[in-house]
Short mmCIF file of C-alpha atoms in Angstrom, two decimals:
data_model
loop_
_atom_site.label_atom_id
_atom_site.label_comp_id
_atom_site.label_asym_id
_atom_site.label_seq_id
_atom_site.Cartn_x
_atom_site.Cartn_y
_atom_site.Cartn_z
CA UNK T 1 -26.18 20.08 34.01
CA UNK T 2 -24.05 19.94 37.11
CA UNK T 3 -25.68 16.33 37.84
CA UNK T 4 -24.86 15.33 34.60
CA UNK T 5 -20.65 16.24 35.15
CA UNK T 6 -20.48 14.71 38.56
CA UNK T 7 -22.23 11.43 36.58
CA UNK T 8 -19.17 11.56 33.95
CA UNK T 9 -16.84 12.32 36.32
CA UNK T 10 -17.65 9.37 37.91
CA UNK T 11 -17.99 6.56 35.34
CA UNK T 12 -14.26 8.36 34.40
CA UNK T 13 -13.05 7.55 37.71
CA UNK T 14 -14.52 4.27 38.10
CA UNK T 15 -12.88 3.01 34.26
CA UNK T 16 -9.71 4.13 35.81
CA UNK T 17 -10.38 2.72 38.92
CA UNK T 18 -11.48 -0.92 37.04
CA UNK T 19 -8.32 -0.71 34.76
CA UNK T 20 -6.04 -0.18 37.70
CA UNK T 21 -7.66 -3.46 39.50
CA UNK T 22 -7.39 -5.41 36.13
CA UNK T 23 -3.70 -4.56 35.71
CA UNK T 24 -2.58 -4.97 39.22
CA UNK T 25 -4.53 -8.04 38.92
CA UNK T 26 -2.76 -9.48 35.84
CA UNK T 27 0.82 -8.00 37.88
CA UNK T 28 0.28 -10.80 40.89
CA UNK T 29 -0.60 -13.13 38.67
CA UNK T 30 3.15 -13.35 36.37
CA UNK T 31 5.98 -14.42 38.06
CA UNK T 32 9.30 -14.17 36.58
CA UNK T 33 11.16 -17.57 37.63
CA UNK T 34 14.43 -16.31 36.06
CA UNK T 35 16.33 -13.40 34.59
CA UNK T 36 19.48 -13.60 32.97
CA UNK T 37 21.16 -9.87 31.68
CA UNK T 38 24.07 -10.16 29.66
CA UNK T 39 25.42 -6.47 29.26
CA UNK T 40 27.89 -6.00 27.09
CA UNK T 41 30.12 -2.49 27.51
CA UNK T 42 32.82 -3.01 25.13
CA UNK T 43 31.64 0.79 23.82
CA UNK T 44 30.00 3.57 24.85
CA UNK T 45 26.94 1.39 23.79
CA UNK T 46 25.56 -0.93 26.73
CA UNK T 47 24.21 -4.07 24.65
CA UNK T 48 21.48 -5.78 26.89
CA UNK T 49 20.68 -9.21 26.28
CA UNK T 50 17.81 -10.28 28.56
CA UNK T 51 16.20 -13.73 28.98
CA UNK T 52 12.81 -14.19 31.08
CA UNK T 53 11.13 -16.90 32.02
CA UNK T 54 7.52 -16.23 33.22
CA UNK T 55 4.33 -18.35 34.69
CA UNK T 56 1.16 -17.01 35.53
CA UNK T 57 -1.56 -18.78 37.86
CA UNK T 58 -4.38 -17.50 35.25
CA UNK T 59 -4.62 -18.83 31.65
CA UNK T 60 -7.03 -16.48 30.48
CA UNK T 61 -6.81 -14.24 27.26
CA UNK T 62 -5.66 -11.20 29.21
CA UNK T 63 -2.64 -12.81 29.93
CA UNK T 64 -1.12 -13.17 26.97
CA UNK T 65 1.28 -9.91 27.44
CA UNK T 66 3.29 -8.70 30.22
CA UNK T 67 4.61 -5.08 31.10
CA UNK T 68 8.59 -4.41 30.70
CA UNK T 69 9.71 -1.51 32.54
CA UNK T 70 12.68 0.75 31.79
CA UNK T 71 13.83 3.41 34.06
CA UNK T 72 13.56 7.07 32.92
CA UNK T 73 17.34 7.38 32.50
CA UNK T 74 18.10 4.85 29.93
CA UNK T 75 14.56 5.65 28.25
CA UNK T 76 16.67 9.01 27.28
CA UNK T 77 19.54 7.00 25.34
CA UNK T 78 17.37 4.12 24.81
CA UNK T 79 18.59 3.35 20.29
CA UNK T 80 17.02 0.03 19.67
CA UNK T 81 14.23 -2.18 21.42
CA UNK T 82 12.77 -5.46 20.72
CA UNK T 83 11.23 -8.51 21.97
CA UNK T 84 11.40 -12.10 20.88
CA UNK T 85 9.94 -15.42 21.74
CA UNK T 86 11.42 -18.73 21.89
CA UNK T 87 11.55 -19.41 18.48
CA UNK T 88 13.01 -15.80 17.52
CA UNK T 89 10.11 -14.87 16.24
CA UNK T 90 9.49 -10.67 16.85
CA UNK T 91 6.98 -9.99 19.26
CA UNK T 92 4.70 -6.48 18.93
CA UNK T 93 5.48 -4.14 21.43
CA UNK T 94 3.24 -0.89 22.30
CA UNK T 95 4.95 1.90 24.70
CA UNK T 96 3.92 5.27 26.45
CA UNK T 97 4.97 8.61 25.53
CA UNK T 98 4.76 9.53 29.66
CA UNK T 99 6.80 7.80 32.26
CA UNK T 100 4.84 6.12 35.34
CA UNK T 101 5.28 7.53 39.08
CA UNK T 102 6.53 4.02 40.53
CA UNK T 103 8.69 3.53 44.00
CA UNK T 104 11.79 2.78 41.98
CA UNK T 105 11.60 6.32 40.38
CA UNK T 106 9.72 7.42 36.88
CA UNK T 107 9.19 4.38 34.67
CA UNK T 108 8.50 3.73 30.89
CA UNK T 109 6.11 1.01 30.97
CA UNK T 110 5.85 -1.02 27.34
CA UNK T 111 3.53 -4.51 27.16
CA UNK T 112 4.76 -6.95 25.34
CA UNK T 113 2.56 -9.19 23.33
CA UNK T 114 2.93 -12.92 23.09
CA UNK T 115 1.48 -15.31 20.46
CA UNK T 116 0.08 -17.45 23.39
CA UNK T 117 -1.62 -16.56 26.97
CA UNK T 118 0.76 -17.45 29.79
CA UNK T 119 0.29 -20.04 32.22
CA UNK T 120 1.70 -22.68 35.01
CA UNK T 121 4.24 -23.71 31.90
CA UNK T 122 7.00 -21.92 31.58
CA UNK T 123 7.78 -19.26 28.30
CA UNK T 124 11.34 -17.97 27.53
CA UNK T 125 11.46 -14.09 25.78
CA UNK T 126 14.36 -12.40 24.86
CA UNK T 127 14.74 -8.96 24.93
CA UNK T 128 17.68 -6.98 23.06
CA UNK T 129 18.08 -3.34 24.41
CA UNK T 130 20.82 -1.38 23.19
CA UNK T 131 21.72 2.29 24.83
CA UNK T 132 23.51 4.91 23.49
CA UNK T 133 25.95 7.26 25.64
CA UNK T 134 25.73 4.36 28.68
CA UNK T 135 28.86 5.31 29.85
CA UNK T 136 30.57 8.72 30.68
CA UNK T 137 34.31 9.29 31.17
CA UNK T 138 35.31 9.44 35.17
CA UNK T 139 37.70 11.42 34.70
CA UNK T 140 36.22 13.67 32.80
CA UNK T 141 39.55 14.90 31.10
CA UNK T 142 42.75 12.89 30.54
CA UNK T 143 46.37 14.24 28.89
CA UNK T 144 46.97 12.67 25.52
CA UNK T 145 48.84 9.82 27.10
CA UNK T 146 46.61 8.39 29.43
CA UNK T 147 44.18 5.70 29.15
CA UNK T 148 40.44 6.61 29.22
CA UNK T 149 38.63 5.66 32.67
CA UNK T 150 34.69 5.56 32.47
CA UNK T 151 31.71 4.68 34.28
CA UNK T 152 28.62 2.89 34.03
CA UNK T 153 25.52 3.12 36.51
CA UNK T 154 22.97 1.00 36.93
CA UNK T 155 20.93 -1.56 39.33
CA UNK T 156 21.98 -4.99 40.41
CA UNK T 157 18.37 -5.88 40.39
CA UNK T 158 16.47 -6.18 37.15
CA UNK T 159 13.32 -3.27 37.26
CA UNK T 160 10.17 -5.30 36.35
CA UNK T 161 6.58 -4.82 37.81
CA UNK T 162 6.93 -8.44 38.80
CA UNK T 163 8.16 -10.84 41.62
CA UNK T 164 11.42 -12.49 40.52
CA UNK T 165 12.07 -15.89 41.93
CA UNK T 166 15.52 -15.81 40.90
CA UNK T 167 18.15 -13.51 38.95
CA UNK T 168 21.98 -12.87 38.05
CA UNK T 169 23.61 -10.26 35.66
CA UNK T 170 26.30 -10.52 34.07
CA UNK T 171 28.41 -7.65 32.48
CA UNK T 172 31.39 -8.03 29.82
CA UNK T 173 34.07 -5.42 29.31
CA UNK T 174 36.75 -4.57 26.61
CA UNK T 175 39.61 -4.05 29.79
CA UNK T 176 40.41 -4.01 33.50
CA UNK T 177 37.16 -3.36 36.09
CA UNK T 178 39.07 -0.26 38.29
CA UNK T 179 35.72 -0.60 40.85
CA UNK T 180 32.45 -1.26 41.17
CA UNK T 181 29.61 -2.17 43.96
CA UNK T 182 29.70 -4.90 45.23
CA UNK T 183 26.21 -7.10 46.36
CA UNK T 184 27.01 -10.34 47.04
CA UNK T 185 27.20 -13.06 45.62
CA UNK T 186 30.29 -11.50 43.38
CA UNK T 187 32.23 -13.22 41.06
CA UNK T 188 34.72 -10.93 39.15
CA UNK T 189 37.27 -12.95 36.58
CA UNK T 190 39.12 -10.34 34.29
CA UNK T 191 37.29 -8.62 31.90
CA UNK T 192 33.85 -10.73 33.04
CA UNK T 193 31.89 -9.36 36.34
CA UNK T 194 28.62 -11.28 38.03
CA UNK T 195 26.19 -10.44 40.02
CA UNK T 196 23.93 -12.81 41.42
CA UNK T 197 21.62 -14.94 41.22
CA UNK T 198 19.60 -12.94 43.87
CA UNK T 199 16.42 -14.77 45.20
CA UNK T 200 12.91 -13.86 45.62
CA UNK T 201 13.31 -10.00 44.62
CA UNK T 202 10.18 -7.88 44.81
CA UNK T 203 8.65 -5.51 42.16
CA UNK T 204 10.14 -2.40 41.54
CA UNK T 205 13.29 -3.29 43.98
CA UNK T 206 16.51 -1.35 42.82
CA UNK T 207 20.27 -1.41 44.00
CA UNK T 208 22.33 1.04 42.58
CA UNK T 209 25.28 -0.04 40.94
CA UNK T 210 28.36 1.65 39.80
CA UNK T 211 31.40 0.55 37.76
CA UNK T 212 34.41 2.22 36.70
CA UNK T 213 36.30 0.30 34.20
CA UNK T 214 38.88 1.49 30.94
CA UNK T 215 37.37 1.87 27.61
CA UNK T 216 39.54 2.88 25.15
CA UNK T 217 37.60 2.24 22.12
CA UNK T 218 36.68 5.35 20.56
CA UNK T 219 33.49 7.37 21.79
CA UNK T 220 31.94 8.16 18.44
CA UNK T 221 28.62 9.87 18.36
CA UNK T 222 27.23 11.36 15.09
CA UNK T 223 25.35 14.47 15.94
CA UNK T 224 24.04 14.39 12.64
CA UNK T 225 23.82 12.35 9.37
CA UNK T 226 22.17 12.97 6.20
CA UNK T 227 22.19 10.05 3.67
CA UNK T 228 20.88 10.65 0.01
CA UNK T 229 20.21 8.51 -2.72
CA UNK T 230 19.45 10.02 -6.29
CA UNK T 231 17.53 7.79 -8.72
CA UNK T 232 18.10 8.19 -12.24
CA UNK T 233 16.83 5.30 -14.80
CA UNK T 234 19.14 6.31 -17.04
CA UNK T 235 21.10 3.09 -14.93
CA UNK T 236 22.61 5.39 -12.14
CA UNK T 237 22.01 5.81 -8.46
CA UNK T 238 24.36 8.30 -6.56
CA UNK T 239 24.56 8.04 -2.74
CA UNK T 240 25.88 11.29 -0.87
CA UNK T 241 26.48 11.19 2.99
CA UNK T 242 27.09 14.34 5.55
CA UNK T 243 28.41 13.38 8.56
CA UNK T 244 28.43 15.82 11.55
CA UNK T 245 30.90 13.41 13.96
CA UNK T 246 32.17 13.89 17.38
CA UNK T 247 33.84 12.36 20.39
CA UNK T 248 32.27 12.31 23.55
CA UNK T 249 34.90 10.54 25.49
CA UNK T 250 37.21 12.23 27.63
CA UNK T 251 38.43 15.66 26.97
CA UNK T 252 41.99 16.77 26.25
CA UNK T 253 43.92 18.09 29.36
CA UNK T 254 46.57 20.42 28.04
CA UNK T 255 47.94 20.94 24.78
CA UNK T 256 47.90 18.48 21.32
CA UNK T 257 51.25 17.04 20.54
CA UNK T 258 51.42 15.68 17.34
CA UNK T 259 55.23 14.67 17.52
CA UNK T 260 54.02 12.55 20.79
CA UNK T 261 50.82 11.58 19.02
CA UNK T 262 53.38 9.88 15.92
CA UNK T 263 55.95 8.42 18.60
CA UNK T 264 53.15 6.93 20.50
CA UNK T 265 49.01 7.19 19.44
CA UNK T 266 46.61 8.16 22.34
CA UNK T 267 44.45 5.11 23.05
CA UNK T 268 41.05 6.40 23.14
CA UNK T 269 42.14 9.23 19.88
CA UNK T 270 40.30 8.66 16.37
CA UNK T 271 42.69 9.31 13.80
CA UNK T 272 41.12 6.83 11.14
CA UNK T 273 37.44 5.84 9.85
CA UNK T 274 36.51 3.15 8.10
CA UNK T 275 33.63 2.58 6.33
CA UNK T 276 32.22 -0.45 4.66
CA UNK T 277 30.68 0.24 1.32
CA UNK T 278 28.94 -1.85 -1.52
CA UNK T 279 31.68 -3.81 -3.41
CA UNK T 280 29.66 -2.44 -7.02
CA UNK T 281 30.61 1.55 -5.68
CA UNK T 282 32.56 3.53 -8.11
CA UNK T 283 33.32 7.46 -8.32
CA UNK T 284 34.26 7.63 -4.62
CA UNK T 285 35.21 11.19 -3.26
CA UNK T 286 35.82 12.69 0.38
CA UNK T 287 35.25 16.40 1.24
CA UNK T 288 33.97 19.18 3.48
CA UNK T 289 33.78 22.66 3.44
CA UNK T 290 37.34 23.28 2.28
CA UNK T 291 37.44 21.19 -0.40
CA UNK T 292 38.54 17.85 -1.49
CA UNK T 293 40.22 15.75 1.14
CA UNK T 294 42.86 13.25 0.01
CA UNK T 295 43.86 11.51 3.00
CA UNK T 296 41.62 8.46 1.77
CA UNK T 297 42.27 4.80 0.66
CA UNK T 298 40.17 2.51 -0.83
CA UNK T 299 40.60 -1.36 -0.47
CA UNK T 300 38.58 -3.80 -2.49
CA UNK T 301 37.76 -7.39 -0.51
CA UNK T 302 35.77 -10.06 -2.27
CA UNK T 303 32.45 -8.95 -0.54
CA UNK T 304 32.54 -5.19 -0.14
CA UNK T 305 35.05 -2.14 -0.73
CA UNK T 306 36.57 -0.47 2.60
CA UNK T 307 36.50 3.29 2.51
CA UNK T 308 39.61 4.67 5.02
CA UNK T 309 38.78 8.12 6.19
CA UNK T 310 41.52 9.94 7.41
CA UNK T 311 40.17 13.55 9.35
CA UNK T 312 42.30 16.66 8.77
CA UNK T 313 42.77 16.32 12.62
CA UNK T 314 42.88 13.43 14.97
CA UNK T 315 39.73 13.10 17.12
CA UNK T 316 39.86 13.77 21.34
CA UNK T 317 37.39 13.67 23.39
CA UNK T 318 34.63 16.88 22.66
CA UNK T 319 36.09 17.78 19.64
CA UNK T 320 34.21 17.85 16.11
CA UNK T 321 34.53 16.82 12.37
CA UNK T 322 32.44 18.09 9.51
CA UNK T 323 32.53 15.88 6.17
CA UNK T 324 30.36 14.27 3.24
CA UNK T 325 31.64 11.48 1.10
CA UNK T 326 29.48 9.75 -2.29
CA UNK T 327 29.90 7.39 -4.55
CA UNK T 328 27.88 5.92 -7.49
CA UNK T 329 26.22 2.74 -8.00
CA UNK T 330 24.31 0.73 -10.57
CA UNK T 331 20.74 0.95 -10.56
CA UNK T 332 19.60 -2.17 -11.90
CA UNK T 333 21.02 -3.94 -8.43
CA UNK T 334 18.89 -1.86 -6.39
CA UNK T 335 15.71 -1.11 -8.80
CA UNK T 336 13.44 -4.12 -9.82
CA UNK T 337 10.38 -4.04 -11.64
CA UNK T 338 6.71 -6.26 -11.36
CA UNK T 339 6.13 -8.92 -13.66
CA UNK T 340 2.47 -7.99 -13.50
CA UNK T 341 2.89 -4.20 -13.89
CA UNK T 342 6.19 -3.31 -16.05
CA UNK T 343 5.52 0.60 -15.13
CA UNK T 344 5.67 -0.78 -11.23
CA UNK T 345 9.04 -0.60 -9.44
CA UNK T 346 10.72 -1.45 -6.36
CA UNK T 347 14.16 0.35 -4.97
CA UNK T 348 15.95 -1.36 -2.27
CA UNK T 349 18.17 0.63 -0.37
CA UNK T 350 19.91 0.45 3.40
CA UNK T 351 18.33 2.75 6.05
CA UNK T 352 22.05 3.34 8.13
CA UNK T 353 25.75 2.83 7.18
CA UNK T 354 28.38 0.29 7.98
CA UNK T 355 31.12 1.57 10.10
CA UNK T 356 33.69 -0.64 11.48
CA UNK T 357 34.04 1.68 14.74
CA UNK T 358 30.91 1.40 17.06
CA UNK T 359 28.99 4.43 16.60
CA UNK T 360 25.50 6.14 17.28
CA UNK T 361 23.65 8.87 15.26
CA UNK T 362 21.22 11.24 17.41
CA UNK T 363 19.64 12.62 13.74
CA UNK T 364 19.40 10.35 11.44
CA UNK T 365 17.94 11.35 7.97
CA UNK T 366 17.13 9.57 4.81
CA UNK T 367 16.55 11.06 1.58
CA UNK T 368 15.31 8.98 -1.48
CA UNK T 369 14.99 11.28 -4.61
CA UNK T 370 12.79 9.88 -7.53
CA UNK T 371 12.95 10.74 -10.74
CA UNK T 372 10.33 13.16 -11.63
CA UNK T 373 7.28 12.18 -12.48
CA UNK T 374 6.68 8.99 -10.09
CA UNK T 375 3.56 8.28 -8.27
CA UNK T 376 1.66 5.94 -6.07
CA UNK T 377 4.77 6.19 -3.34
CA UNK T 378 4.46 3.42 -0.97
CA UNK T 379 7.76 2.96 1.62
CA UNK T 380 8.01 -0.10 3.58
CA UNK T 381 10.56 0.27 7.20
CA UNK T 382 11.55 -2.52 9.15
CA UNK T 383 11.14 -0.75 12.03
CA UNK T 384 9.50 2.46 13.94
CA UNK T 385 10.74 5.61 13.28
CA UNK T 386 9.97 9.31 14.09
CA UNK T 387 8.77 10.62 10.63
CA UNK T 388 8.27 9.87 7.47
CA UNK T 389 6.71 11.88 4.37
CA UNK T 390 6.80 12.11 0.51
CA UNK T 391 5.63 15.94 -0.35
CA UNK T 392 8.85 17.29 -0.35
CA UNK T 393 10.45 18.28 -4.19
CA UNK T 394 13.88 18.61 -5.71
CA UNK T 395 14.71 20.55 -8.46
CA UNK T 396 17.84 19.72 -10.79
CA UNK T 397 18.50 20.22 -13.97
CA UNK T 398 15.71 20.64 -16.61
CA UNK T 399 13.02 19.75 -14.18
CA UNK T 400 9.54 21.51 -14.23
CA UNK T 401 7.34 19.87 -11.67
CA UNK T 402 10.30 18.38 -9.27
CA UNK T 403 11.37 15.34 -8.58
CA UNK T 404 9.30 13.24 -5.00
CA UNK T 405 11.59 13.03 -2.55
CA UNK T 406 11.16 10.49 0.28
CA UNK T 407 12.39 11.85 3.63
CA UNK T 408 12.51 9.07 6.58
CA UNK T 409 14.16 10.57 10.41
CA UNK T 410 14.76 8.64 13.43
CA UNK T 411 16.87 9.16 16.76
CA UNK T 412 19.17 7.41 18.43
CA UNK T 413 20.42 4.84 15.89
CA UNK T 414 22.97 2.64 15.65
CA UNK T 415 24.54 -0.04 13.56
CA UNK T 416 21.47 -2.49 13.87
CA UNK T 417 19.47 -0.06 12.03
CA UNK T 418 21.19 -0.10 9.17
CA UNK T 419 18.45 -2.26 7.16
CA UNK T 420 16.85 -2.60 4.22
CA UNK T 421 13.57 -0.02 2.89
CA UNK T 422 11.64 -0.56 0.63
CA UNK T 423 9.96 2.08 -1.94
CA UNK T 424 7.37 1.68 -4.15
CA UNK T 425 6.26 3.66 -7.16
CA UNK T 426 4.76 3.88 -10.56
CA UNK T 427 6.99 5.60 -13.23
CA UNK T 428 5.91 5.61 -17.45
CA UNK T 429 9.41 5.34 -19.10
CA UNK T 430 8.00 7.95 -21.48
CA UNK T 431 9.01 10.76 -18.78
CA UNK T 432 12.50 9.46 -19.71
CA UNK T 433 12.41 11.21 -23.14
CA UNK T 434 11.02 14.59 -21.27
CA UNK T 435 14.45 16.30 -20.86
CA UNK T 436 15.74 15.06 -24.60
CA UNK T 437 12.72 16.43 -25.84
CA UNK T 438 13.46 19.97 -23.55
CA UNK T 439 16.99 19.89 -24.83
CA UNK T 440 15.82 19.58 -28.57
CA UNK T 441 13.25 21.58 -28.10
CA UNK T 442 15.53 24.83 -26.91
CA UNK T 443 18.10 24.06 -29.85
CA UNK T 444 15.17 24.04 -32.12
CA UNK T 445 14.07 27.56 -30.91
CA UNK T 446 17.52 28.73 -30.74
CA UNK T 447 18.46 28.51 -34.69
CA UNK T 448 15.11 29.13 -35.45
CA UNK T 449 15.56 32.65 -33.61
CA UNK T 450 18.92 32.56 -35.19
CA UNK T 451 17.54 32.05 -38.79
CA UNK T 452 15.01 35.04 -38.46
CA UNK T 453 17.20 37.10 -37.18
CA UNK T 454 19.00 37.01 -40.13
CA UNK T 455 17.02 37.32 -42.74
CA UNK T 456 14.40 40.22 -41.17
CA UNK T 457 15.54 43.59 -42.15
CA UNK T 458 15.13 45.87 -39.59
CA UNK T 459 16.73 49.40 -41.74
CA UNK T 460 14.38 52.03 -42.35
CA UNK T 461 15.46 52.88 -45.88
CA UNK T 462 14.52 50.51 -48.31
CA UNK T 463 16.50 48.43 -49.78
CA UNK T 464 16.61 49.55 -53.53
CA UNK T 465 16.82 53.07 -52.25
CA UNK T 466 20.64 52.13 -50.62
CA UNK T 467 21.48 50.38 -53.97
CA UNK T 468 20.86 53.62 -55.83
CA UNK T 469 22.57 55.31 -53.53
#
């Protein structure tokens, strides 16, 4: 028995062992001849836009995928992901749950398939990595006058696996660069700052980077958001969000003004939302726990209707907001049904919302309530997400069974996300004459208990007896 572990043991070893030479193997043989980052930190969102160019001295099938490598730190806020080739075509990407012990620090390593093995030729991907809560405020409290100061850390080198023949990064910013770290070559111009290119730069190689620069855009993070649609084929489908909002710039030093806030705003303050909506919405209303909220304005454009959000207080840095707003919309725009299969239907819907303000959501839920009595569920997502089920119920009015309620979370989203699902499901438009039929049915029993309660006699003496009488 003991000869038998040591025998496992080994063979477990030796895979390892072979899968470690194969990889490190398929490491030497990419080169990355160029990487361009464009980094974007007009918000608290850094926008990366990366372009490699890659050769590999072997042409064999394992080549055609290569390992991209993000550090452990922006794994934590990393919101959106993806790889394309040169054609913009979306390439398949497969990631670890575990971070890998490297020299630059714990690394998420994700390969990257392409449609074709690499070789001597050169390829062009594009990556688009967008992080959430990049940047934090430096200082980390301002009074309500001054501008917001914050700062982003990163590397001047780009963390791959690979050799790098040559590299340069770019980074663009909404104001004035206060500092930063400089590597030459340096070229700062305004609101523009490069780095680079940097030549022959090994695998793994990192030089921290800091820059303090003035963002004054608001910092808004949604802790929470709950949208819900309601299906109803009588031709209606209600959509109710619950927003859990706050600001995670810099804190408030000292006391609120609002005479000084009137006379002159606070740049980095949110006193106003504003939220795109279909231009078909109708029924709008605004609330929270109070009650109704009427600080709201609706404009109509000729491709959507702007819903302005005005919070009972203006928005500093840490502070919250708690609201939900709906409207109503008409079904048949969202709700289509199979030429082959009448009973059949597809719902359309959009998985995020349209702010104007650059946001992120850390819990983002979806809700999708049926009407009762669908089946054969199917949901189609654009893209991964952390769960997604379709046993939960909802009971309204008149229901028996409940109506199927499709529930779809993710983390970290932001306004990229906000894309089309699609559901699936069979429906029999008899169920639609179940609740006129309840409805009937109760009135029926009603003056039917009404009728014999009228004419029973319930006395004890009979009635020819109290006549006499």
């Amino acid at each position: 028995m003991q000869k038998l572990i040591n025998i496992t043991s080994l063979a477990v070893l030796l895979f390892f062992y072979i899968s470690a030479l194969v990889f490190t193997s398929s490491a030497q043989n990419i080169v990355f001849t160029e990487v361009v980052r464009s980094i974007e930190l007009t918000s608290h969102l850094a926008v990366n836009n990366v372009f490699l160019r890659m050769t590999s001295s072997s042409s064999s099938s394992d080549g055609n995928s290569f390992i991209y490598a993000i550090s452990e730190s922006q794994h934590e806020h990393l919101s959106l992901f993806e790889a394309f080739d040169e054609k913009g075509a979306k390439l398949q990407i497969d990631g670890t749950a575990t971070p890998k012990s490297t020299s630059a620090g714990p690394v998420y390593e994700y390969q990257i398939k392409l449609e074709r093995p690499l070789s001597s030729s050169s390829t062009l991907v594009k990556i688009l990595l967008i992080e959430s809560r990049a940047m934090t405020p430096s200082p980390k409290k301002i009074t309500q006058s001054q501008p917001q100061m914050v700062r982003y850390e990163g590397s001047h080198y780009f963390l791959t696996p690979y050799q790098v023949r040559t590299q340069n990064t770019q980074f663009k910013v909404p104001s004035r660069i206060d500092a930063f770290t400089d590597k030459q070559p340096t070229v700062h111009n305004g609101n523009s700052l490069r780095f680079g290119p940097y030549e022959e730069v090994g695998p793994y190689s990192v030089s921290p980077l800091s820059i303090r620069l003035e963002n004054n855009l608001p910092f808004l993070n949604i802790r929470s958001l709950v949208k819900e649609y309601e299906v109803s084929h009588w031709g209606n489908l209600a959509v109710e969000e619950t927003y859990n909002v706050e600001h995670i710039g810099a804190h408030l030093d000292g006391p609120f003004s609002r005479f000084d806030f009137m006379r002159s705003p606070s740049p980095s303050a949110v006193s106003i939302l504003n939220f795109h909506v279909p231009k078909e919405s109708a029924d709008w209303y605004y609330r929270d726990d109070i009650g109704n909220i009427s600080s709201s304005h609706i404009i109509k454009t000729t491709t959507h209707t702007k819903l302005q959000v005005l919070p009972r207080f203006v928005l500093f840095g840490g502070w919250r907001t708690d609201f939900y707003l709906g409207y109503n919309l008409p079904l048949q725009q969202y709700l289509s049904t199979y030429v082959s299969n009448s009973g059949k239907y597809l719902l359309n819907v959009t998985f995020g919302i349209t702010l104007e303000e650059p946001y992120s959501i850390e819990n983002h839920v979806v809700r999708v309530i049926l009407p009762e009595g669908a089946r054969d569920i199917q949901v189609k997502i654009p893209f991964a997400v952390d769960s997604q089920s379709n046993s939960d119920r909802h009971y309204t009015y008149l229901d028996t069974s409940g109506r199927p309620v499709v529930v779809i979370s993710k983390k970290n989203t932001v306004l990229l996300h906000n894309q089309f699902i699609e559901i699936t499901y069979s429906f029999s438009q008899l169920q639609m004459l179940k609740e006129p039929l309840l409805l009937t049915g109760a009135f029926f029993l009603l003056l039917l208990a009404v009728i014999v309660y009228v004419r029973i006699d319930l006395s004890i003496v009979p009635q020819a007896h109290r006549k006499v009488e």
